XYZ file of C-alpha atoms in Angstrom:
675
model
C -29.546 -19.247 64.725
C -26.814 -21.037 61.778
C -30.168 -24.248 62.016
C -32.563 -21.905 60.640
C -30.875 -19.779 58.376
C -29.904 -23.172 56.818
C -33.430 -24.160 56.605
C -35.060 -21.445 55.347
C -31.867 -21.526 52.168
C -33.728 -24.948 51.667
C -35.609 -24.245 48.321
C -38.520 -27.168 49.702
C -39.152 -24.697 52.981
C -38.655 -22.023 50.742
C -41.506 -23.077 47.805
C -43.423 -24.039 50.639
C -43.265 -20.158 52.033
C -44.724 -19.112 48.737
C -47.185 -20.879 48.599
C -48.350 -20.176 51.731
C -48.860 -16.394 50.964
C -49.713 -17.243 47.632
C -52.493 -18.407 47.430
C -54.390 -21.458 46.183
C -52.180 -22.086 42.887
C -53.880 -21.041 39.995
C -55.463 -23.861 37.384
C -53.341 -24.918 34.308
C -54.733 -23.019 31.429
C -57.282 -25.421 28.934
C -55.877 -25.182 25.417
C -59.246 -24.245 22.962
C -59.695 -25.589 20.273
C -58.290 -22.579 17.534
C -55.142 -21.918 19.296
C -53.002 -20.077 17.202
C -50.092 -22.833 17.738
C -46.168 -23.715 19.917
C -45.065 -19.115 19.322
C -48.803 -17.642 20.323
C -47.963 -20.872 23.450
C -44.580 -19.341 24.499
C -45.095 -16.391 24.283
C -47.630 -16.697 26.954
C -46.166 -18.828 29.388
C -43.009 -16.052 28.979
C -45.264 -12.193 29.726
C -46.918 -14.800 31.927
C -44.002 -16.051 33.238
C -42.810 -12.443 33.573
C -45.849 -11.330 34.950
C -45.432 -13.682 38.007
C -41.621 -12.735 38.753
C -42.611 -8.245 38.806
C -45.538 -9.043 41.349
C -43.704 -11.084 43.462
C -40.820 -8.290 42.691
C -43.890 -5.796 43.797
C -44.459 -7.758 46.569
C -41.134 -8.034 47.672
C -40.444 -4.159 47.815
C -41.683 -3.953 51.132
C -40.188 -6.194 53.164
C -36.026 -4.970 51.739
C -34.765 -2.944 54.579
C -36.577 -4.970 56.971
C -34.408 -7.970 55.625
C -31.387 -6.142 55.382
C -31.845 -5.056 58.711
C -32.366 -8.760 59.881
C -28.977 -9.089 57.570
C -27.072 -7.095 59.080
C -28.221 -8.780 62.957
C -27.190 -12.359 61.653
C -23.174 -10.441 60.784
C -23.247 -8.283 64.149
C -24.184 -11.457 66.028
C -21.624 -13.631 63.817
C -18.983 -11.235 64.673
C -20.346 -10.196 68.151
C -21.449 -7.540 67.691
C -19.079 -5.896 65.862
C -20.286 -5.904 62.300
C -18.042 -4.229 60.156
C -16.117 -2.636 61.714
C -14.851 -6.028 62.224
C -14.947 -6.494 58.693
C -14.034 -3.440 56.835
C -10.141 -3.341 58.610
C -9.558 -7.166 57.595
C -10.893 -7.115 54.601
C -8.576 -3.809 53.634
C -5.491 -5.549 55.006
C -5.654 -8.138 52.700
C -6.368 -5.735 50.189
C -3.247 -3.169 51.132
C -0.843 -6.469 52.324
C -1.583 -7.348 48.670
C 0.016 -4.477 46.987
C 2.538 -4.463 48.986
C 3.255 -7.367 47.407
C 2.614 -5.835 43.758
C 4.536 -3.112 45.087
C 7.959 -5.019 45.235
C 7.555 -7.030 42.313
C 6.856 -3.182 41.008
C 10.321 -2.518 42.094
C 12.459 -5.679 42.001
C 11.288 -5.527 38.476
C 12.695 -1.888 37.685
C 15.973 -2.778 35.797
C 13.526 -4.971 33.049
C 10.759 -2.400 32.459
C 13.150 0.202 31.961
C 15.055 -1.776 29.460
C 11.781 -2.726 28.377
C 10.880 1.389 28.574
C 14.063 2.355 26.304
C 13.361 -0.935 23.859
C 13.250 0.681 20.534
C 11.624 -2.700 17.878
C 12.911 -2.890 14.415
C 11.533 -6.364 13.370
C 7.940 -8.046 13.767
C 9.477 -10.124 15.576
C 11.374 -8.072 17.823
C 7.482 -6.053 19.190
C 6.217 -9.597 18.935
C 9.769 -9.964 22.330
C 9.199 -7.141 23.654
C 4.877 -7.042 24.348
C 5.061 -10.799 25.365
C 7.915 -9.814 28.123
C 5.272 -7.579 29.669
C 2.767 -9.798 28.829
C 4.778 -11.680 31.356
C 5.167 -8.896 33.845
C 2.304 -7.845 33.273
C 0.638 -11.518 34.996
C 4.454 -11.668 37.571
C 1.770 -8.491 38.673
C -0.979 -9.867 39.224
C -0.511 -12.913 40.138
C 2.206 -11.013 43.360
C -1.204 -9.217 44.283
C -3.537 -12.521 44.886
C -0.116 -14.625 46.904
C -0.960 -10.944 48.790
C -4.010 -10.908 49.502
C -6.857 -14.038 48.558
C -3.591 -16.602 49.415
C -1.859 -15.198 52.653
C -5.773 -14.552 53.758
C -6.665 -18.885 53.434
C -3.380 -19.747 54.617
C -5.301 -18.844 58.099
C -7.902 -20.166 59.959
C -11.257 -18.733 59.965
C -15.574 -18.410 60.788
C -16.993 -19.804 58.112
C -18.915 -16.519 58.208
C -16.002 -14.612 58.150
C -14.503 -16.968 55.279
C -16.668 -16.254 52.716
C -17.211 -12.721 53.306
C -13.363 -11.159 53.262
C -12.027 -14.194 50.608
C -15.274 -12.735 48.345
C -14.595 -9.123 49.079
C -10.787 -10.252 48.547
C -11.621 -11.747 44.541
C -13.368 -8.709 43.396
C -10.271 -6.411 43.958
C -8.198 -8.644 43.066
C -11.092 -9.059 39.903
C -10.221 -4.629 39.914
C -6.476 -4.993 39.720
C -6.857 -7.259 37.093
C -9.133 -4.719 35.076
C -6.037 -2.170 35.358
C -3.081 -4.495 34.304
C -5.512 -6.026 31.640
C -5.876 -2.492 30.069
C -2.962 -1.019 30.189
C -1.589 -3.915 28.610
C -3.850 -3.845 26.229
C -3.999 0.443 26.056
C -0.948 1.143 27.145
C -2.513 4.783 27.999
C 0.772 6.482 28.847
C 3.451 4.914 25.700
C 1.323 4.298 22.612
C 4.606 2.106 20.706
C 3.878 -0.697 23.988
C -0.596 0.152 21.910
C -1.924 -3.261 21.442
C -5.434 -2.081 20.339
C -5.356 0.495 17.361
C -7.074 3.941 19.201
C -5.516 7.031 20.187
C -4.553 8.011 23.008
C -7.384 10.208 24.744
C -9.624 6.626 23.137
C -6.576 4.563 25.670
C -7.291 7.125 28.393
C -11.256 6.176 28.666
C -12.332 2.793 28.391
C -8.918 2.389 30.490
C -10.237 4.442 33.869
C -13.442 3.473 32.459
C -13.771 -0.615 32.252
C -11.959 -0.676 35.317
C -14.755 1.202 36.905
C -16.516 -0.722 35.314
C -15.626 -3.876 36.009
C -15.272 -3.098 39.758
C -18.708 -1.976 40.108
C -19.739 -5.269 38.921
C -17.508 -7.103 41.233
C -18.415 -5.171 44.366
C -22.020 -5.477 43.131
C -22.126 -9.150 41.628
C -20.042 -9.827 45.273
C -22.424 -8.511 47.769
C -25.760 -9.761 46.318
C -23.564 -13.402 46.952
C -23.150 -12.374 50.709
C -26.477 -11.260 51.146
C -27.772 -14.382 50.277
C -25.487 -16.065 52.680
C -26.621 -13.997 55.453
C -30.383 -14.756 54.786
C -32.091 -12.745 51.874
C -34.395 -13.653 50.404
C -34.579 -14.974 46.526
C -36.302 -11.510 45.730
C -35.171 -8.873 48.410
C -31.978 -9.677 46.394
C -33.569 -9.372 43.027
C -34.224 -5.894 43.735
C -30.936 -5.167 45.134
C -29.497 -6.254 42.136
C -31.688 -4.683 39.470
C -30.694 -1.383 41.028
C -27.114 -2.163 40.877
C -27.269 -3.439 37.211
C -29.057 0.432 36.847
C -25.338 1.667 38.396
C -23.835 -0.609 35.341
C -26.636 0.743 32.914
C -25.703 4.009 33.430
C -21.570 3.692 33.478
C -22.360 1.859 30.229
C -24.377 4.661 28.091
C -22.016 6.859 29.871
C -18.862 5.337 28.416
C -20.743 5.563 25.177
C -21.835 8.771 25.119
C -18.559 10.415 26.472
C -16.422 8.181 25.184
C -14.273 10.354 22.840
C -14.990 10.395 18.406
C -12.506 10.991 15.621
C -13.839 12.857 13.140
C -13.870 9.835 9.851
C -14.817 7.137 12.792
C -18.302 6.146 11.042
C -21.674 5.855 12.708
C -21.215 9.267 15.096
C -24.932 9.670 17.664
C -26.073 7.387 15.023
C -24.461 4.654 16.601
C -24.092 6.292 19.776
C -28.570 5.401 20.320
C -27.888 1.852 18.659
C -25.545 1.062 21.094
C -27.781 3.179 24.378
C -31.123 1.217 22.933
C -28.971 -1.526 23.481
C -27.607 -1.512 26.399
C -31.615 -0.249 27.883
C -32.485 -4.117 26.245
C -29.720 -5.647 27.615
C -31.100 -4.526 31.104
C -35.007 -4.817 30.627
C -34.643 -8.495 29.510
C -32.215 -9.271 32.835
C -35.026 -7.802 34.108
C -37.456 -9.848 32.465
C -35.616 -12.966 33.842
C -35.158 -13.635 30.105
C -31.463 -14.782 30.246
C -31.601 -16.556 27.130
C -32.270 -13.870 24.401
C -30.237 -11.886 26.911
C -27.000 -13.848 26.731
C -28.055 -14.342 22.810
C -27.741 -10.790 22.256
C -24.804 -9.716 24.325
C -23.175 -12.640 21.852
C -24.277 -11.066 19.087
C -23.764 -8.375 19.639
C -20.165 -8.223 21.491
C -19.210 -11.364 19.094
C -19.092 -9.265 15.184
C -16.943 -6.871 17.417
C -14.282 -8.641 19.268
C -13.725 -10.236 16.119
C -12.887 -7.042 13.998
C -11.367 -5.555 17.369
C -9.096 -8.491 17.229
C -7.448 -8.393 13.682
C -7.339 -4.502 13.901
C -4.854 -5.775 16.642
C -2.965 -8.166 15.141
C -2.563 -6.297 12.280
C -1.713 -3.589 13.857
C 1.136 -5.362 16.656
C 2.292 -6.965 12.889
C 2.334 -3.806 11.305
C 6.345 -3.124 9.449
C 8.022 -0.689 11.799
C 8.979 1.916 11.128
C 12.737 2.301 11.135
C 15.752 -1.256 10.538
C 14.447 -4.001 8.457
C 11.269 -4.190 7.301
C 11.453 -7.427 5.538
C 9.844 -10.164 8.180
C 6.884 -7.523 7.785
C 4.422 -9.510 6.150
C 3.996 -7.423 2.914
C 0.424 -6.497 1.217
C -2.621 -8.799 0.295
C -0.250 -11.333 1.285
C -0.512 -12.551 5.180
C 2.438 -14.196 7.241
C 2.383 -16.865 9.073
C 2.414 -15.491 11.869
C -0.517 -13.376 11.519
C -2.633 -16.317 9.511
C -1.923 -17.525 13.458
C -2.718 -15.005 15.454
C -5.780 -13.888 13.781
C -7.217 -17.527 13.020
C -6.303 -18.758 15.981
C -7.470 -15.712 18.280
C -10.160 -15.804 16.086
C -10.895 -19.081 17.144
C -10.752 -18.686 20.508
C -13.641 -16.216 21.068
C -15.659 -18.126 19.009
C -14.948 -21.331 20.960
C -15.152 -18.631 24.303
C -18.761 -17.756 22.286
C -20.115 -20.773 22.509
C -19.161 -22.110 25.964
C -20.369 -18.738 27.501
C -23.938 -19.707 25.679
C -23.801 -23.161 27.249
C -23.947 -21.937 30.027
C -25.962 -19.553 30.044
C -28.561 -22.152 28.258
C -27.802 -24.686 31.100
C -25.872 -27.393 28.617
C -24.275 -28.757 29.810
C -21.237 -30.733 27.600
C -20.016 -32.468 30.017
C -23.515 -35.003 29.796
C -24.445 -34.075 26.140
C -21.297 -36.116 25.084
C -22.727 -39.257 27.342
C -26.430 -39.012 26.483
C -28.089 -40.706 22.555
C -30.409 -38.774 22.338
C -31.617 -37.837 18.572
C -31.674 -33.531 20.014
C -27.920 -34.263 22.059
C -26.590 -36.337 19.067
C -27.512 -33.101 16.583
C -27.003 -30.726 18.763
C -23.374 -32.621 19.400
C -22.788 -32.525 16.355
C -22.885 -28.885 15.319
C -21.133 -28.721 18.215
C -18.140 -30.921 16.711
C -18.186 -29.849 13.475
C -17.876 -26.132 14.440
C -14.638 -27.244 15.578
C -13.521 -29.296 12.740
C -14.546 -26.502 10.336
C -12.213 -24.114 13.471
C -8.851 -26.806 12.825
C -9.259 -27.249 9.384
C -9.491 -23.294 7.472
C -6.640 -22.346 10.753
C -4.816 -25.332 8.913
C -5.291 -23.867 5.108
C -4.792 -20.152 5.978
C -1.358 -21.428 7.226
C -0.359 -23.683 4.263
C -1.510 -20.812 1.704
C 0.380 -18.948 3.532
C 3.640 -20.751 3.192
C 2.802 -21.551 0.316
C 1.721 -16.957 -0.846
C 4.726 -16.514 0.425
C 7.049 -18.227 -0.888
C 5.601 -17.168 -4.182
C 5.721 -13.949 -3.366
C 9.588 -13.736 -3.143
C 11.071 -11.552 -5.248
C 12.266 -13.028 -8.964
C 15.932 -11.540 -9.346
C 17.997 -12.928 -6.054
C 21.260 -12.924 -7.173
C 22.984 -13.952 -10.525
C 19.609 -15.063 -12.207
C 21.000 -18.562 -13.416
C 22.184 -19.154 -10.105
C 20.977 -22.427 -7.578
C 18.794 -20.530 -5.458
C 16.895 -18.877 -8.576
C 16.424 -21.876 -10.550
C 15.238 -23.113 -6.723
C 13.077 -20.688 -6.387
C 11.505 -20.520 -10.179
C 10.830 -24.601 -9.833
C 8.762 -23.532 -6.496
C 6.972 -20.775 -8.234
C 6.281 -23.169 -10.737
C 5.554 -25.804 -8.239
C 3.457 -24.793 -5.091
C 0.341 -23.203 -7.132
C -0.471 -26.959 -8.184
C 0.637 -28.140 -4.681
C -1.995 -25.461 -3.260
C -4.521 -26.323 -5.381
C -4.592 -29.861 -4.061
C -4.369 -28.698 -0.624
C -7.577 -27.236 -0.457
C -9.353 -29.881 -2.432
C -7.551 -32.362 0.328
C -8.302 -29.710 3.771
C -12.107 -29.598 2.461
C -12.434 -33.315 1.155
C -11.088 -34.392 4.728
C -13.017 -31.236 6.823
C -16.317 -33.104 5.107
C -15.826 -36.467 5.531
C -14.936 -35.410 9.415
C -17.813 -33.189 9.781
C -20.428 -36.014 7.854
C -19.625 -38.497 10.822
C -19.369 -35.968 13.047
C -22.901 -34.991 13.017
C -23.809 -38.511 12.545
C -23.642 -40.159 8.656
C -21.869 -43.257 8.075
C -19.144 -42.253 6.002
C -17.981 -45.983 4.732
C -20.350 -45.901 2.316
C -19.586 -43.071 0.779
C -15.963 -43.269 0.373
C -16.584 -47.066 -1.464
C -19.026 -45.320 -3.393
C -16.521 -42.581 -4.036
C -13.130 -44.921 -5.279
C -16.511 -46.420 -7.599
C -17.843 -43.392 -8.995
C -14.193 -41.939 -9.718
C -12.797 -45.426 -11.014
C -16.240 -45.013 -13.604
C -15.571 -40.927 -13.881
C -11.930 -41.914 -14.903
C -12.556 -44.293 -17.166
C -15.331 -41.629 -18.980
C -12.991 -38.747 -18.644
C -9.476 -39.905 -19.676
C -8.765 -37.791 -21.460
C -8.746 -34.895 -18.177
C -6.969 -37.641 -16.956
C -4.338 -38.215 -19.317
C -3.816 -34.136 -19.064
C -3.134 -34.057 -15.120
C -0.817 -36.939 -14.944
C 1.262 -35.386 -18.834
C 0.914 -31.842 -16.068
C 2.804 -34.245 -13.363
C 5.336 -35.597 -15.226
C 6.371 -32.712 -17.124
C 6.542 -31.451 -13.969
C 8.064 -33.186 -12.158
C 10.761 -34.121 -15.268
C 11.605 -29.763 -14.984
C 10.788 -29.309 -18.296
C 9.729 -25.467 -17.867
C 8.977 -23.279 -15.356
C 6.646 -19.875 -15.045
C 8.304 -17.015 -17.170
C 10.337 -19.614 -19.104
C 9.455 -19.849 -22.863
C 8.483 -22.816 -24.270
C 7.395 -23.586 -27.864
C 5.617 -26.945 -28.431
C 4.364 -27.824 -31.911
C 1.975 -23.895 -33.124
C 2.291 -23.136 -29.904
C 5.295 -21.097 -27.973
C 4.816 -18.444 -25.124
C 6.145 -17.042 -21.416
C 4.684 -19.723 -18.909
C 2.545 -17.329 -17.155
C -0.055 -20.638 -14.717
C -0.195 -23.871 -14.588
C -3.401 -26.033 -13.067
C -4.218 -29.520 -13.023
C -4.925 -30.171 -16.774
C -3.321 -27.484 -18.643
C -1.060 -24.215 -19.050
C -1.417 -20.941 -19.948
C 1.922 -19.545 -23.442
C 1.434 -15.624 -23.511
C 2.564 -15.432 -27.451
C 5.474 -12.670 -27.658
C 2.810 -10.293 -30.401
C -0.057 -10.663 -27.083
C -1.836 -13.725 -28.104
C -2.853 -15.999 -24.827
C -2.514 -19.748 -25.582
C -3.797 -22.739 -22.746
C -2.397 -25.435 -23.712
C -3.687 -28.561 -21.820
C -0.797 -30.835 -20.861
C -2.019 -34.269 -23.653
C -1.260 -31.236 -25.937
C 1.599 -30.307 -25.623
C 4.142 -33.373 -26.644
C 6.983 -32.512 -27.035
C 8.493 -29.402 -25.089
C 11.519 -27.338 -27.025
C 12.247 -24.698 -24.197
C 14.674 -21.353 -24.486
C 15.041 -19.881 -21.853
C 17.574 -22.535 -20.342
C 21.483 -22.333 -19.111
C 23.034 -20.789 -22.793
C 21.833 -19.782 -25.837
C 24.626 -19.994 -29.488
C 23.783 -17.601 -31.823
C 24.942 -17.056 -34.901
C 26.170 -14.658 -37.413
C 25.954 -14.189 -40.660
C 27.680 -11.259 -43.325
C 28.425 -11.360 -47.018
C 31.450 -9.582 -48.082
C 33.254 -9.425 -51.643
C 35.935 -11.910 -53.024
C 39.075 -9.049 -52.568
C 38.152 -8.045 -48.663
C 40.609 -9.190 -46.541
C 39.980 -11.178 -44.078
C 42.167 -10.745 -41.480
C 41.700 -7.397 -41.503
C 37.892 -8.154 -41.302
C 38.556 -10.736 -37.937
C 40.449 -8.301 -35.985
C 37.977 -5.561 -36.287
C 35.184 -8.676 -35.150
C 37.572 -9.398 -32.708
C 37.323 -5.673 -31.159
C 33.764 -5.267 -31.505
C 33.861 -9.202 -28.817
C 35.568 -7.543 -26.981
C 33.853 -4.344 -26.827
C 30.210 -5.800 -26.021
C 31.960 -8.476 -23.477
C 32.938 -5.007 -21.538
C 29.714 -2.767 -21.857
C 28.173 -2.671 -18.613
C 24.894 -2.871 -20.829
C 25.675 -6.158 -21.780
C 28.814 -7.286 -19.851
C 26.657 -10.244 -17.550
C 24.609 -12.139 -20.595
C 27.950 -12.414 -22.406
C 28.927 -16.015 -21.856
C 30.789 -16.314 -24.771
C 31.674 -13.070 -26.580
C 31.205 -12.700 -30.693
C 34.437 -14.467 -32.388
C 34.385 -14.840 -36.440
C 34.632 -18.913 -36.855
C 35.884 -17.670 -40.726
C 34.328 -18.572 -43.942
C 31.170 -20.331 -44.084
C 31.104 -19.873 -48.006
C 32.161 -19.226 -51.231
C 28.089 -17.979 -52.938
C 28.072 -16.605 -56.609
C 29.549 -13.165 -55.623
C 30.742 -13.300 -51.926
C 32.157 -14.844 -48.845
C 29.636 -16.556 -46.128
C 31.782 -15.254 -42.766
C 30.289 -17.360 -39.698
C 30.178 -15.811 -36.751
C 28.768 -16.797 -33.049
C 28.539 -16.147 -29.690
C 26.311 -17.722 -26.941
C 24.988 -16.107 -24.125
C 21.604 -15.807 -21.234
C 19.052 -16.731 -23.058
C 16.323 -13.917 -24.050
C 20.110 -11.829 -24.449
C 20.582 -12.571 -27.649
C 18.861 -10.579 -29.681
C 20.002 -7.285 -27.876
C 23.226 -7.748 -28.598
C 22.696 -9.692 -31.874
C 20.842 -6.508 -32.443
C 24.037 -4.302 -31.165
C 26.680 -6.705 -33.139
C 25.039 -6.075 -36.617
C 25.323 -1.895 -36.121
C 29.460 -1.823 -34.585
C 30.346 -3.794 -37.955
C 28.973 -1.898 -39.556
C 30.486 1.244 -37.925
C 33.497 -0.216 -38.414
C 33.409 -1.279 -42.283
C 32.960 1.775 -43.041
C 35.576 3.448 -40.812
C 38.771 0.419 -41.917
C 36.879 1.238 -45.828
C 35.348 -3.022 -45.787
C 32.119 -3.299 -47.619
C 29.518 -5.766 -47.294
C 28.903 -7.541 -50.964
C 25.561 -7.493 -53.080
C 24.188 -9.445 -56.249
C 25.008 -7.423 -59.219
C 24.333 -8.746 -63.100
C 26.477 -8.467 -66.303
C 25.574 -7.990 -69.600
C 28.149 -7.768 -72.209
C 29.063 -8.522 -76.134
C 29.918 -6.532 -78.983
C 32.848 -4.775 -79.710
C 35.897 -3.780 -77.262
C 34.334 0.097 -76.819
C 34.496 2.346 -74.136
C 31.698 0.536 -71.756
C 28.107 3.200 -71.582
C 27.612 1.597 -67.568
C 24.186 2.276 -66.418
C 22.398 1.431 -63.319
C 18.884 0.299 -62.637
C 19.004 0.943 -58.666
C 16.615 -1.829 -57.960
C 17.253 -2.760 -54.934
C 20.905 -3.665 -54.431
C 20.701 -5.647 -58.311
C 22.995 -3.271 -60.704
C 22.277 -3.946 -63.907
C 25.230 -3.054 -66.571
C 25.290 -3.088 -70.606
C 28.234 -3.133 -72.233
C 27.498 -1.361 -76.131
C 28.599 -3.841 -79.088
C 30.944 -3.630 -81.378
C 29.936 -1.147 -84.506
C 29.106 -3.811 -87.658
C 31.940 -4.263 -90.265
C 31.561 -2.412 -93.402
């Protein structure tokens, strides 16, 4: 019987039997002169294949009971007339043994599970460590079931047919356990804070049960169809049984789509359910029609965007800021962290690579054999695959580098002392990092582009040589541009200015807002924005470094007590230095330097103070106001210019004041003429 079954499994014998059943082969169709083209040929051939396949299924349908009966007879003979009576307890026993091993691991890790349940992650890193521990625990449970069931079964010597049957169903049990453990790890239907996929509790519980049911139905159905081949059931009968089991899987899918809990603000509503239901029905029809290439293309086309969106949402949910504790480690809005970029881009790359491998397997593309062939189509396909891999790696590298640079730029500007070494370092980084980011982007794009061209079979050595020649020609033709770029590099290397500093160069002055490779943007204090090429800057006056000395001058009459003035100014300087508003910005307080010069109508007194850059204007205004108030309280006046006009006899002068600004006009009446 075994030899007969092996003989019936021979493809040559099966082909001969099918040829005898279907009669002489039909003659090949002759192409007409007005054939519509290659697409019509393929469609006609595809329809004929589907028709033959459906006719073969309809002819094999009456034989299914007989073939199943014959398979049962083979099983009874193999198992010494006990068949399923011996097989079922054996499968159940090893499955229970696997569950027992899993239970032992579950009890042994009781303390670990208690600590995990009681854990309250306060930071993103704490949450990631908690997820990693839960993953290791879940992997340990699955491994314990696999060792207890499949491992213990393989430790004994079994008859070949019994070994194949039992091992297949044990693997199906392992698939169900894996689905349950993975669903509990990702969805956490009981503990919401452990949930990785951002869904509601009702939705998590629903899909936790449905995914286990769908995986179990598929695993046991697939193993059953495979075992029927071992028992000698024909291909058509196995396909009919598989399509019937597929109807059950389709029913589970439709039930899950329509009974899945939905939030009120979920987009799509019943329209999305109808669309997804039609997609599931269409996939089942494509499977029955043996259009597997289109089937897997539709599966990837529908599932890939959903998987990428779900991956992105899950990563952002895992890396969300904590409700309590320090959230400094969480990525700030609009500035993704390095961990978020690695997880999101890495997961997306894994999903894309998995989809590509699935399509290659579905379309019978042997990647190993493809790499050894040297035909034009294989070279093109191999180049596309290599280019896709290069683009994914370059995308990951660029976004990681960009996240690092943006994280440095997003750090708070005020860290302790604004004039401290750390603040200066961060200011310098904010100046240099945008230029470094632009240069890094250009480098990644150019290198990735050259690698992609090389992977596609393009010889890049002449291209690189030609680019060098073109670069030299452009350098000679764009000397101003090269001058601006090189000048900007040296300005930055010399640390001449940074973002946020106030500089002046010629007729341009303002606060440095940003850089590019060839120019700097200066915001004038009145609003205008200057874009100045580096080559036009020349000497730069930086007004925002370290400290500034502000000079103040006042005019007092010649009869003023200078000692009293000095005491008053000293007292005002002490008040400014002790004022909480100005004290952090005063380096050397206001003091009187002495008499600067003797004027025509007053003595000019010079004062000075040292403050932090940009703060001298407010302090100067407060100092002038305090000086005026103090002078009024002490009877000291400010000098202003006057004009004296005198003549005639010494009589009582009649003063006439003409108040024009601060100028006083004093007229002295001339003496009367002698008689």
